[in-house]
Amino acid sequence: MPIVPNTVEEPTSRDRLVFYVMFALNRAVEGVEQVSTYELAEQIVELVEETQEREALSR
C-alpha cells in the first residue's frame, strides 16, 4: 500500500482556542436555541487577541 502524505493542515493555536471556547460555550448554553457558539467563540478569541496586542504595544 503506498504511503500518502498527510495533506490536512494542522490546526493553528487560534483554531484550537476557538474550539475550546466553543466547547465551553456549548456547555454553558445547553438547551438555549438560536445561539451560534462558533461565532461567539470567534468573537471571544478576537477580543482576546486584540487585548493581547494592546498589552504588547503598551509595554
XYZ file of N, CA and C in Angstrom:
177
model
N 0.847 -1.171 0.000
C 0.000 0.000 0.000
C 0.898 1.242 0.000
N 0.650 2.183 -0.933
C 1.512 3.373 -0.995
C 1.254 4.309 0.194
N 2.298 5.012 0.564
C 2.168 5.977 1.652
C 1.691 7.299 1.063
N 0.593 7.780 1.553
C 0.026 9.040 1.072
C 0.363 10.125 2.080
N 0.982 11.225 1.601
C 1.313 12.281 2.553
C 0.047 12.904 3.143
N 0.169 13.320 4.367
C -0.972 13.945 5.044
C -1.131 15.369 4.497
N -2.231 15.603 3.787
C -2.445 16.921 3.192
C -3.343 17.797 4.053
N -3.806 17.267 5.159
C -4.663 18.044 6.060
C -3.781 18.983 6.870
N -4.142 20.267 6.868
C -3.349 21.237 7.617
C -3.552 21.045 9.117
N -2.473 21.227 9.857
C -2.569 21.155 11.309
C -3.347 22.375 11.800
N -4.181 22.187 12.804
C -4.898 23.355 13.329
C -3.923 24.322 13.998
N -4.168 25.604 13.833
C -3.322 26.599 14.483
C -3.718 26.700 15.949
N -2.898 27.373 16.728
C -3.247 27.546 18.137
C -4.531 28.353 18.256
N -4.778 29.264 17.304
C -6.019 30.041 17.306
C -7.209 29.123 17.041
N -7.060 28.194 16.086
C -8.132 27.234 15.804
C -8.468 26.421 17.051
N -7.428 25.976 17.742
C -7.648 25.186 18.957
C -8.339 26.021 20.029
N -7.910 27.286 20.162
C -8.523 28.157 21.161
C -9.996 28.374 20.843
N -10.326 28.609 19.562
C -11.726 28.775 19.164
C -12.508 27.512 19.511
N -11.922 26.346 19.251
C -12.601 25.085 19.553
C -12.882 24.947 21.051
N -11.863 25.237 21.889
C -12.050 25.087 23.331
C -13.080 26.073 23.860
N -13.047 27.321 23.356
C -14.036 28.317 23.784
C -15.421 27.877 23.331
N -15.515 27.370 22.090
C -16.801 26.914 21.567
C -17.340 25.751 22.414
N -16.460 24.841 22.795
C -16.866 23.719 23.631
C -17.417 24.216 24.970
N -16.723 25.172 25.562
C -17.178 25.729 26.841
C -18.516 26.440 26.667
N -18.667 27.176 25.576
C -19.936 27.867 25.320
C -21.062 26.868 25.095
N -20.775 25.794 24.377
C -21.798 24.762 24.152
C -22.308 24.229 25.487
N -21.391 24.009 26.411
C -21.791 23.515 27.725
C -22.598 24.573 28.470
N -22.196 25.841 28.333
C -22.845 26.923 29.080
C -24.251 27.223 28.574
N -24.482 27.050 27.273
C -25.777 27.435 26.697
C -26.605 26.226 26.305
N -26.286 25.079 26.887
C -27.019 23.866 26.571
C -28.526 24.105 26.723
N -29.262 23.779 25.689
C -30.707 23.943 25.741
C -31.205 25.288 25.251
N -30.294 26.252 25.054
C -30.697 27.565 24.554
C -30.695 27.512 23.028
N -31.778 27.942 22.429
C -31.894 27.903 20.967
C -31.324 29.177 20.334
N -31.063 29.103 19.055
C -30.639 30.258 18.259
C -29.318 30.866 18.730
N -28.391 30.036 19.192
C -27.091 30.542 19.607
C -26.030 29.847 18.774
N -25.247 30.636 18.034
C -24.132 30.065 17.279
C -22.885 30.161 18.145
N -22.555 29.050 18.804
C -21.407 29.090 19.701
C -20.109 29.272 18.931
N -20.052 28.837 17.666
C -18.826 29.037 16.892
C -18.583 30.529 16.686
N -19.637 31.264 16.301
C -19.482 32.705 16.093
C -19.124 33.406 17.400
N -19.776 33.012 18.488
C -19.448 33.599 19.791
C -17.991 33.302 20.157
N -17.563 32.078 19.920
C -16.186 31.686 20.239
C -15.195 32.507 19.431
N -15.468 32.691 18.135
C -14.574 33.501 17.304
C -14.490 34.934 17.819
N -15.622 35.494 18.199
C -15.631 36.874 18.704
C -14.828 36.982 19.995
N -14.967 35.987 20.866
C -14.219 35.996 22.126
C -12.719 35.911 21.843
N -12.329 35.029 20.925
C -10.911 34.879 20.596
C -10.379 36.174 19.983
N -11.169 36.829 19.128
C -10.740 38.105 18.543
C -10.522 39.146 19.638
N -11.424 39.192 20.607
C -11.254 40.135 21.714
C -9.991 39.828 22.513
N -9.734 38.546 22.754
C -8.529 38.149 23.482
C -7.288 38.575 22.704
N -7.289 38.324 21.383
C -6.135 38.692 20.560
C -5.914 40.203 20.554
N -6.998 40.978 20.424
C -6.878 42.438 20.442
C -6.317 42.919 21.771
N -6.783 42.316 22.856
C -6.301 42.693 24.186
C -4.818 42.373 24.319
N -4.416 41.199 23.830
C -3.007 40.812 23.901
C -2.140 41.757 23.079
N -2.635 42.166 21.892
C -1.881 43.102 21.050
C -1.724 44.444 21.758
N -2.816 44.942 22.358
C -2.756 46.223 23.069
C -1.785 46.151 24.236
N -1.809 45.033 24.965
C -0.891 44.881 26.098
C 0.551 44.844 25.615
N 0.795 44.176 24.483
C 2.151 44.094 23.943
C 2.635 45.475 23.502
N 1.745 46.273 22.919
C 2.122 47.608 22.458
C 2.371 48.559 23.627
N 1.690 48.342 24.737
C 1.827 49.253 25.873
C 3.079 48.967 26.706
N 3.767 47.888 26.393
C 4.980 47.543 27.168
C 6.170 48.329 26.704
